[in-house]
Tab-separated table of C-alpha atoms and ligand atoms in Angstrom:
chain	number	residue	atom	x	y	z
A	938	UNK	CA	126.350	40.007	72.978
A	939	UNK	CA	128.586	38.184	75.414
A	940	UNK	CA	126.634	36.490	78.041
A	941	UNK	CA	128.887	35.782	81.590
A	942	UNK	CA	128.501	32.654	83.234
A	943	UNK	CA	127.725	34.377	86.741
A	944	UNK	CA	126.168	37.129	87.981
A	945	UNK	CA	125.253	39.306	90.833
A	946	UNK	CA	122.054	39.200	91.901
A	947	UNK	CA	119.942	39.800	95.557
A	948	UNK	CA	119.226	36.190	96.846
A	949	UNK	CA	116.614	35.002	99.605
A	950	UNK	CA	116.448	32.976	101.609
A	951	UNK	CA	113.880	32.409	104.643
A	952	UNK	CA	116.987	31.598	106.956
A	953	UNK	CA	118.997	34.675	105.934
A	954	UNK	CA	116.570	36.607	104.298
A	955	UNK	CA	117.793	39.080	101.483
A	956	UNK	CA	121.467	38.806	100.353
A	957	UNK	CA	123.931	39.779	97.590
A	958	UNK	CA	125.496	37.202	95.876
A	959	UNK	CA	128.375	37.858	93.254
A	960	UNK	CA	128.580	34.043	91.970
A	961	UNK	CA	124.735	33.478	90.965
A	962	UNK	CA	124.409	30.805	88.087
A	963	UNK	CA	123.288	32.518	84.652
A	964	UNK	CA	121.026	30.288	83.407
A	965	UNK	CA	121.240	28.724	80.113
A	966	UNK	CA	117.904	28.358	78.204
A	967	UNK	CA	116.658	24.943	77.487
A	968	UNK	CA	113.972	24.580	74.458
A	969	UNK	CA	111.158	26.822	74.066
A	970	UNK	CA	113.160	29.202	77.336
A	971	UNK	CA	114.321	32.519	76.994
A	972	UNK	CA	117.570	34.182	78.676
A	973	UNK	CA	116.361	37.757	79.637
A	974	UNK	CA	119.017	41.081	80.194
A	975	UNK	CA	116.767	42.679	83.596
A	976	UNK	CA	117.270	46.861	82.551
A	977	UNK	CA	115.092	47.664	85.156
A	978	UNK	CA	113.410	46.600	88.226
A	979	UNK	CA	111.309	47.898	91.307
A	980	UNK	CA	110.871	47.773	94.659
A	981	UNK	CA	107.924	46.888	95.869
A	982	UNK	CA	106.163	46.892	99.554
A	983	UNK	CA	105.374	43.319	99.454
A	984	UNK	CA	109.449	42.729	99.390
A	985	UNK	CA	109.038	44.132	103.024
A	986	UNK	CA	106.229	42.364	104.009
A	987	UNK	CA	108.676	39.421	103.129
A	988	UNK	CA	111.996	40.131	104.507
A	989	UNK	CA	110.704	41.633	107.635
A	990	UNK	CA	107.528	40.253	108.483
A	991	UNK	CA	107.859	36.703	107.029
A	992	UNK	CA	104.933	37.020	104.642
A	993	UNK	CA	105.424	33.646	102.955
A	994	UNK	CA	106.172	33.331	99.373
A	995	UNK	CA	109.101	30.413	99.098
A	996	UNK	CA	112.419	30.027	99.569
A	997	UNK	CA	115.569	30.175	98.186
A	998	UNK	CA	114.981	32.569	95.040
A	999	UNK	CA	116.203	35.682	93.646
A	1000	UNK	CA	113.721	38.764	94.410
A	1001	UNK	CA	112.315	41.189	92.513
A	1002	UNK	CA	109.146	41.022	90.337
A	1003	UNK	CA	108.594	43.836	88.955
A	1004	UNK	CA	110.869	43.184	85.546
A	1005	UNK	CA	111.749	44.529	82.323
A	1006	UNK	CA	114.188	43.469	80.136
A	1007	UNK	CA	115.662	42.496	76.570
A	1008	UNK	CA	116.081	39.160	74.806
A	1009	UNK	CA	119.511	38.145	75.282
A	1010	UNK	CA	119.289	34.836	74.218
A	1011	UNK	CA	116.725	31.890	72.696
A	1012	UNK	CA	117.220	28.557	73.773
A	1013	UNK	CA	116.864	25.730	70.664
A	1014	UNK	CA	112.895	25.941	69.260
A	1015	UNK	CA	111.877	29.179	70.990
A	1016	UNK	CA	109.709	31.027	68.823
A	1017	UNK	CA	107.833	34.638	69.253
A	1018	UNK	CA	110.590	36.586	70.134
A	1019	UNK	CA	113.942	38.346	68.802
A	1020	UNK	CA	117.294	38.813	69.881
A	1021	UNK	CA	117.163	42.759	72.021
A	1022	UNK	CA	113.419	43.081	71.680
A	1023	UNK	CA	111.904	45.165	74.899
A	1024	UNK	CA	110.105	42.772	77.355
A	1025	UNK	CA	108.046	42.976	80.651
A	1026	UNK	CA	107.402	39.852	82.729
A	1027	UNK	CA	103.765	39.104	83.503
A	1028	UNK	CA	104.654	38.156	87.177
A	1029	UNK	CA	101.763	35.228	87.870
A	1030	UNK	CA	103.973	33.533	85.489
A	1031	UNK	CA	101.410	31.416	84.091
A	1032	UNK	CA	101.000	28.104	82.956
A	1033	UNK	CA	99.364	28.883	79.923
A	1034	UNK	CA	97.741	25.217	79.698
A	1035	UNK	CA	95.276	25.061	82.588
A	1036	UNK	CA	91.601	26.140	83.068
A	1037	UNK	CA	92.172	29.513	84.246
A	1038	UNK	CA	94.529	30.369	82.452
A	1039	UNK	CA	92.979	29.492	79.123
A	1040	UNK	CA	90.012	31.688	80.570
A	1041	UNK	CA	92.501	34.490	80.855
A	1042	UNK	CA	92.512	34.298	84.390
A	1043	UNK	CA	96.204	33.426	84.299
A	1044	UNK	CA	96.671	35.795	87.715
A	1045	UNK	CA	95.096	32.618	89.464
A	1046	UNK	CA	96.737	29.653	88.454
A	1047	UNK	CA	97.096	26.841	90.097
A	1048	UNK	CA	99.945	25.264	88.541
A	1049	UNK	CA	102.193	28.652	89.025
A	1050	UNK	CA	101.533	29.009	92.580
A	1051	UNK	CA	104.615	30.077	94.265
A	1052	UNK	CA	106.437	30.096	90.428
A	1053	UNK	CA	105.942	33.781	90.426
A	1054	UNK	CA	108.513	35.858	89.389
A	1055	UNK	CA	110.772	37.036	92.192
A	1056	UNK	CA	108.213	35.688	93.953
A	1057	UNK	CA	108.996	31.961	94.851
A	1058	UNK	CA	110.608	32.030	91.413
A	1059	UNK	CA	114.146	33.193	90.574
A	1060	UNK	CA	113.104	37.480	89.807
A	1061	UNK	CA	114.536	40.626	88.443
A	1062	UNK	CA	117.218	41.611	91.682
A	1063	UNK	CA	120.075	40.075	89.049
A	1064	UNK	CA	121.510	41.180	85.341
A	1065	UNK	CA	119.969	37.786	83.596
A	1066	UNK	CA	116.993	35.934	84.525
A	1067	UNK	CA	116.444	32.475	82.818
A	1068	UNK	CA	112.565	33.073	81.248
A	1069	UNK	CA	110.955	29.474	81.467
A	1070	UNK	CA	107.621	30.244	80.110
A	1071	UNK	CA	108.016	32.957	77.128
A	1072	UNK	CA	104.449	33.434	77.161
A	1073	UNK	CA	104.674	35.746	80.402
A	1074	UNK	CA	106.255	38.369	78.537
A	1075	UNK	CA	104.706	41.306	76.925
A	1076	UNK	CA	106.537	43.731	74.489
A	1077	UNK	CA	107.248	47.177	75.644
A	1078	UNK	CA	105.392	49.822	73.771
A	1079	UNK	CA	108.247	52.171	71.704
A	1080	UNK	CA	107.241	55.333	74.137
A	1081	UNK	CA	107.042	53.806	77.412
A	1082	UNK	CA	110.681	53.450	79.138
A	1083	UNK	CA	111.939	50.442	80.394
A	1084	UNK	CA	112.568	51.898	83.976
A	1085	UNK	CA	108.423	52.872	83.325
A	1086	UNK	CA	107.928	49.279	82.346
A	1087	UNK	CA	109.489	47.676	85.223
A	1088	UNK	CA	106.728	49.939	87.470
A	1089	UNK	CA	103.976	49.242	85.197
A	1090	UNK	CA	104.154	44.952	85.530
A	1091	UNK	CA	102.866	45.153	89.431
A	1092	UNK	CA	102.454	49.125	90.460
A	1093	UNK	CA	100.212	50.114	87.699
A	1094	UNK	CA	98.620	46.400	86.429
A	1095	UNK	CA	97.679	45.571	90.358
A	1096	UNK	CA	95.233	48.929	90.624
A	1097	UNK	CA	94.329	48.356	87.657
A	1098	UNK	CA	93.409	44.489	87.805
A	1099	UNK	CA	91.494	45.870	91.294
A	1100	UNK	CA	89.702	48.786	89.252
A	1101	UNK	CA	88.266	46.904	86.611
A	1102	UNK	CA	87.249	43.922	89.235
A	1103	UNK	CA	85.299	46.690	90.786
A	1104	UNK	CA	83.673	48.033	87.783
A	1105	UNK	CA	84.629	50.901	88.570
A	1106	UNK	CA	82.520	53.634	85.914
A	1107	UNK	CA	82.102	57.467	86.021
A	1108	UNK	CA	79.215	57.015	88.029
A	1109	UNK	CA	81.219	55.523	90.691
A	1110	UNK	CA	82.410	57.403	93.997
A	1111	UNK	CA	85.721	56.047	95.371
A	1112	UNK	CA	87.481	55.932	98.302
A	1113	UNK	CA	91.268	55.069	97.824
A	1114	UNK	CA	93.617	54.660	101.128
A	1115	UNK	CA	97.171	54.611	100.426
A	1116	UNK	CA	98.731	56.942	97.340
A	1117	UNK	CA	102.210	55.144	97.833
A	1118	UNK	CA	103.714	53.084	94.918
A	1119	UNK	CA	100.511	51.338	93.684
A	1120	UNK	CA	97.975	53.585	94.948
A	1121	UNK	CA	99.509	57.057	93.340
A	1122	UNK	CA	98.798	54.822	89.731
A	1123	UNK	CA	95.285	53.165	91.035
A	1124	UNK	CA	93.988	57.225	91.899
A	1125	UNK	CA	95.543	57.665	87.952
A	1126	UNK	CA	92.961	54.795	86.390
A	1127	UNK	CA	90.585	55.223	88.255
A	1128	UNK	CA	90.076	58.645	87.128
A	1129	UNK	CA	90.870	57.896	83.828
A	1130	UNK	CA	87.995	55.775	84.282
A	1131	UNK	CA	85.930	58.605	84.990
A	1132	UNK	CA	84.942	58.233	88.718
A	1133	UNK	CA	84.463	60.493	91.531
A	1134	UNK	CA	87.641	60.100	93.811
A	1135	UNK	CA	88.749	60.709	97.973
A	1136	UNK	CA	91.927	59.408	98.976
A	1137	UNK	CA	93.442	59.150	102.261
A	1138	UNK	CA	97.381	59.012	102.824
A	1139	UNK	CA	98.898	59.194	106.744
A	1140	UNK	CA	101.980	61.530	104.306
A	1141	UNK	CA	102.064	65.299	103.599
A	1142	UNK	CA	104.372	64.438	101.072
A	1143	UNK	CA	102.233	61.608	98.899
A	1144	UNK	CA	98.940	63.903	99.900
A	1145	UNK	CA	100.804	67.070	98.261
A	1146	UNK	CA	101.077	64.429	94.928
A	1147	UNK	CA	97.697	63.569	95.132
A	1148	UNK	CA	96.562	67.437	95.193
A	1149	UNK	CA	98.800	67.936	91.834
A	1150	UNK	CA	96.736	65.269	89.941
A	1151	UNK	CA	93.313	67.426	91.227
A	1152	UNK	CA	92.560	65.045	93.480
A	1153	UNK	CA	90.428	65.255	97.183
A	1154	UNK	CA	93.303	64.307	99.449
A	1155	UNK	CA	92.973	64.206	103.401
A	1156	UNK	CA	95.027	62.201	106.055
A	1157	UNK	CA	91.557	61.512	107.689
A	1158	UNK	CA	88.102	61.898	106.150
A	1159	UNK	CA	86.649	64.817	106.777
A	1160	UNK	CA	83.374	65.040	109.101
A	1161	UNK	CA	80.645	66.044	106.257
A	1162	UNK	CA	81.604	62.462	105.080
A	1163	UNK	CA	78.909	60.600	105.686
A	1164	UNK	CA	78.952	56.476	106.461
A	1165	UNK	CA	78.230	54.330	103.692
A	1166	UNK	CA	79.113	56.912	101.165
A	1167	UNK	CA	81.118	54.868	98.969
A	1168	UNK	CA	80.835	52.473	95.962
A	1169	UNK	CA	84.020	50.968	96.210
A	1170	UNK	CA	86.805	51.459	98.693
A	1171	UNK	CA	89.739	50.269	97.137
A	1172	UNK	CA	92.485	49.871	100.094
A	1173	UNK	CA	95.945	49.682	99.617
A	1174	UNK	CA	97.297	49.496	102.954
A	1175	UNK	CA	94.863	47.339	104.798
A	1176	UNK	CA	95.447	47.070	108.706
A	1177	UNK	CA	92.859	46.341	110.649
A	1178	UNK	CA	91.539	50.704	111.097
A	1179	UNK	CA	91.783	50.765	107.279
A	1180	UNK	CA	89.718	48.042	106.977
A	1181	UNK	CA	87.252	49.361	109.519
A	1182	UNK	CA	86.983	52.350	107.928
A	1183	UNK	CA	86.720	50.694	104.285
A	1184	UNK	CA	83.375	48.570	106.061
A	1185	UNK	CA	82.085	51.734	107.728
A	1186	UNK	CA	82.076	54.174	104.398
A	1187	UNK	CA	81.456	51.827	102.126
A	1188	UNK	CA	77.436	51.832	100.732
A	1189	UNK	CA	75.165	48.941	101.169
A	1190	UNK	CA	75.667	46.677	98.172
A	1191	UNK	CA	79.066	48.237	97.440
A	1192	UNK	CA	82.689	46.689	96.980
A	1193	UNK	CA	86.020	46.724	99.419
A	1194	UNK	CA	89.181	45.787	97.858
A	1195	UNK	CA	91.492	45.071	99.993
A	1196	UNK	CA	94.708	45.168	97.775
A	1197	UNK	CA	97.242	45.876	100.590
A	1198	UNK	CA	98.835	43.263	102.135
A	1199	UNK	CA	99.585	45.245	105.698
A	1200	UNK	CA	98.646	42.981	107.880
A	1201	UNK	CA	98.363	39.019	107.250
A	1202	UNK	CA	94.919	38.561	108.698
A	1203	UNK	CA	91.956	41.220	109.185
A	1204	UNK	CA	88.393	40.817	110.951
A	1205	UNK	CA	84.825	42.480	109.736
A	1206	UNK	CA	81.881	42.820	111.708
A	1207	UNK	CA	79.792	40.249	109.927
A	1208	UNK	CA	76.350	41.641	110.915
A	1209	UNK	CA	76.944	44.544	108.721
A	1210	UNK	CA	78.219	43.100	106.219
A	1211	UNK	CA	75.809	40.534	105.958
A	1212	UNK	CA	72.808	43.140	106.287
A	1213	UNK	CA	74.058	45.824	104.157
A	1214	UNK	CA	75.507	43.296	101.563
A	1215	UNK	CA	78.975	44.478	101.266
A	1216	UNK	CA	81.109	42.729	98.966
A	1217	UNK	CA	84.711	42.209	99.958
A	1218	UNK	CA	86.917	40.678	97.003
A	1219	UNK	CA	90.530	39.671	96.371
A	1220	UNK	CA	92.720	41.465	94.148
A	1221	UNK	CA	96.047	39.640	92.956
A	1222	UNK	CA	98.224	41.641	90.989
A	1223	UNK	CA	96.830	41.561	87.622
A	1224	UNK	CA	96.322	38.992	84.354
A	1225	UNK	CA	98.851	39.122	80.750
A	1226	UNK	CA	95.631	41.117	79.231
A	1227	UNK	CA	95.508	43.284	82.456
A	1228	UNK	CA	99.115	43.938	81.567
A	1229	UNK	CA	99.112	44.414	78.235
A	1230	UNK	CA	96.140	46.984	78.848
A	1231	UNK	CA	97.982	48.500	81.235
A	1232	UNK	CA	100.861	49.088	78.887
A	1233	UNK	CA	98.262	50.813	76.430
A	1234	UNK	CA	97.063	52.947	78.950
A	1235	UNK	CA	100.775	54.680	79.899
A	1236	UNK	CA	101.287	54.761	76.663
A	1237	UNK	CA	98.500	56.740	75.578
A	1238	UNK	CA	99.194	59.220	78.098
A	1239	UNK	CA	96.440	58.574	80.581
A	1240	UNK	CA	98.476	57.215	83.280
A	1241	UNK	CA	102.092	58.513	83.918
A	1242	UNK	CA	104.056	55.992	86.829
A	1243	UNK	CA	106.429	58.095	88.895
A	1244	UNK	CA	109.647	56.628	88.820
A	1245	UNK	CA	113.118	57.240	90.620
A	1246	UNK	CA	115.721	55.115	89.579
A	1247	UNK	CA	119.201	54.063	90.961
A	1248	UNK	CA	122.088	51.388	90.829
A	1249	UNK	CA	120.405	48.095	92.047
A	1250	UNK	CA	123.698	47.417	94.343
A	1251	UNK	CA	121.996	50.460	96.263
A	1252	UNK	CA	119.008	48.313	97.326
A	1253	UNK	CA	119.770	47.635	100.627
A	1254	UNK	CA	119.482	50.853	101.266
A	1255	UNK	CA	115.971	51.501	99.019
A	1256	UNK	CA	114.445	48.990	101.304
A	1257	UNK	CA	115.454	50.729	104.639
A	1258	UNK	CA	113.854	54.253	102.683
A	1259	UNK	CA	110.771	52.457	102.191
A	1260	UNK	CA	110.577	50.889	105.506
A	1261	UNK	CA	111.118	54.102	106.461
A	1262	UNK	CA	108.427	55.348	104.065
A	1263	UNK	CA	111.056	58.044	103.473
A	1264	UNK	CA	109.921	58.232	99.553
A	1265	UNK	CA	106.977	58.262	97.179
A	1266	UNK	CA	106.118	56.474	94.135
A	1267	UNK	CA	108.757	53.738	92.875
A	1268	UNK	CA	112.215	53.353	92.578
A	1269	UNK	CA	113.357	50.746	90.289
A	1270	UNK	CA	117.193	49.575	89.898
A	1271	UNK	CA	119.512	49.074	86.704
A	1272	UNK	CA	121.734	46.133	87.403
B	1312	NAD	P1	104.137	51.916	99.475
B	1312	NAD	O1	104.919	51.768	100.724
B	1312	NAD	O2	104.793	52.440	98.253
B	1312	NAD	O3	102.859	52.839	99.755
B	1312	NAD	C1	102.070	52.774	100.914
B	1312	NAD	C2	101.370	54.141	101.088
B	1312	NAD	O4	100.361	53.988	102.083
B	1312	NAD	C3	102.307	55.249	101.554
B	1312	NAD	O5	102.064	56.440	100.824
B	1312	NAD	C4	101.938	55.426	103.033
B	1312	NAD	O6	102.127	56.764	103.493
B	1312	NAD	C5	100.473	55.055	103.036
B	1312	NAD	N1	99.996	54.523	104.321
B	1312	NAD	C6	100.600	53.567	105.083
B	1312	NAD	N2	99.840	53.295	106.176
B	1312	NAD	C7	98.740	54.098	106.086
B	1312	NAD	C8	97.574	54.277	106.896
B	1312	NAD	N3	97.412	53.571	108.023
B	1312	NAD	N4	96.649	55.182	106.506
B	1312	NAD	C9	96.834	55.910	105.360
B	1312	NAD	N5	97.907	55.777	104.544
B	1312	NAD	C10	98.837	54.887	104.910
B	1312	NAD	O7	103.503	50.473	99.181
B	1312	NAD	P2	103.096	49.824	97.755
B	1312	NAD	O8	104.301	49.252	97.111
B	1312	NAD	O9	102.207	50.765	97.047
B	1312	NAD	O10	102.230	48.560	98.249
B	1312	NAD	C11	100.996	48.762	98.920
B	1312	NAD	C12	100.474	47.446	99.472
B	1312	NAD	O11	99.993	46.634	98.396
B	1312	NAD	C13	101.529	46.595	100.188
B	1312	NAD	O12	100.940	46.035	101.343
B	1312	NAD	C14	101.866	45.525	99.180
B	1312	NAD	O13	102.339	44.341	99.777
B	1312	NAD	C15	100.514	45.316	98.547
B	1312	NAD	N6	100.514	44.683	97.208
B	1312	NAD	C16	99.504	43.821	96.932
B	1312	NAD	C17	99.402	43.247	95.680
B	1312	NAD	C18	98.268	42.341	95.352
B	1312	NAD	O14	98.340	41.659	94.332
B	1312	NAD	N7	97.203	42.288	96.146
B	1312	NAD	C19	100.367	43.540	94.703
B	1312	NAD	C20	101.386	44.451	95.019
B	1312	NAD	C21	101.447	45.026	96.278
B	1313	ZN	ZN1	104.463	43.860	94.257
B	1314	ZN	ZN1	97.737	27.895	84.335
């Protein structure tokens, strides 16, 4: 395979926010680095919460982090992986060396903070994407797709990182808000999981989704709905009404995720929560197990992303749509 020495790619920067570029370095991999061939890669909300509402993850760095791809190249001593093989990118990007991570809590570390992929770090909006730390990627199963895969490293390992920090069991009765991009895959586990589920979505079109997979589906909750009816409320919008109506319908005791990113801050009223003893816990995107699992459980059938796909020079206009909310699921982008 002949590898170019530049590249397009989608470039940010905080001073012009998202660009195209057609003269972006390819990197060259140093020892124990990887050169990765992106085949797919999606769009994801928190790109918007970026470019238009200066949600604060770096500077200077090529987006996109949801990323598969194929070993183009090994740079001298790199060991683990061959020449083609099917990769995803665990985007926390971690360290592998600290305390969390060695606890598998590689989601959280400290020494990747802001090294995320297409997050802070250089991501998947480009054809080749210099891998520094091999030990972020995780081999695509043979039946799962690579434009699946792309979806799978943030829209399906997020809801799922939030489901299993909920504990969510078949005894547990859920209240999901927002069947967009994540949520359409978190409703997906979180049956698979067994558990009794309502969603809420403000769209006929991602409610009429929602009703295919069997699902209770209402743009508002319906009055025989009583307060503090709910386990866990697992919220992937979060503005402050979503969150008010997470703290109102959750049960005493029970668990609010709020996994959205809609709004940068969020008050509760801390009376109730203090005398009902909600739990409200933070949810980032998911661990290199998470993913893996994640992997296993698309490829066993019991969670099926929705994907759209298209050119990735056609972004520009993918992140208007979705601004727009003018689409459901994900659309990820072959450079
Ligand atoms: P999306 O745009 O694909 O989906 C959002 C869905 O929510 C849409 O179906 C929309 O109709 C619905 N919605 C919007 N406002 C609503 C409201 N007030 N009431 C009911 N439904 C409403 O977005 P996505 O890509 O799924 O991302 C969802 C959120 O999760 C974003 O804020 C994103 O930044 C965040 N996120 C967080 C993490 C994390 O690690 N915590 C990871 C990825 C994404
Ligand atoms: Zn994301
Ligand atoms: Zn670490």
């Amino acid at each position: 395979m002949s590898i170019p020495d530049k590249q397009y790619g989608f470039f940010y920067t905080k001073a012009d926010g998202l660009k195209l570029k057609e003269d972006l370095p390819v990197g060259k991999p140093g020892p124990g680095q990887l050169l990765l061939k992106v085949d797919a890669v999606g769009l994801c909300h928190s790109d918007l919460h970026i470019i238009y509402e200066g949600l604060d993850c770096g500077d200077n760095y090529v987006m996109g982090h949801e990323i598969a791809g194929s070993v183009a190249a090994l740079g001298p001593e790199t060991v683990g992986f061959k020449i083609g093989e099917r990769v995803a990118c665990v985007g926390p990007n971690g360290c592998g060396i600290c305390r969390e991570c060695r606890a598998g809590l590689d989601n959280v570390c400290k020494n990747a903070f802001l090294d995320w992929f297409g997050l802070g770090y250089n991501g998947g909006y480009e054809q080749y994407l210099l891998v520094k730390r091999p030990r972020n990627l995780v081999r695509i199963p043979d039946n799962v797709t690579s434009d699946q895969a792309a979806a799978i490293t943030d829209a399906v390992l997020t809801p799922y990182h939030a489901v299993k920090l909920a504990g969510i069991n078949p005894t547990s009765n859920v209240l999901i808000i927002g069947a967009g991009g994540l949520g359409i895959n978190g409703i997906q586990i979180a049956k698979a999981f067994g558990a009794k589920i309502t969603v809420l979505d403000k769209k006929e079109e991602a409610r009429k989704i929602v009703k295919e997979l069997g699902v209770s589906v209402y743009e508002s909750l319906p009055s025989d709905v009583q307060p503090g009816s709910f386990d866990v409320c697992l919220d992937f919008v979060v503005v402050q009404p979503t969150f008010d109506l997470c703290q109102k319908y959750t049960k005493p005791k029970g668990i609010i995720i709020p996994v959205g990113l809609g709004a940068p801050k969020v008050s509760f009223d801390l009376g109730d929560l203090a005398l009902r003893e909600i739990n409200i816990l933070g949810s980032f995107w998911g661990t290199s197990n998470d993913l893996e699992e994640a992997f296993e459980l698309v490829s066993k059938g019991l969670v099926t992303p929705k994907v759209a796909k298209a050119p990735l020079k056609e972004l520009p206009t993918y992140i208007k749509k979705l601004k727009n909310n003018e689409y459901e699921g994900r659309v990820v982008f072959n450079p």
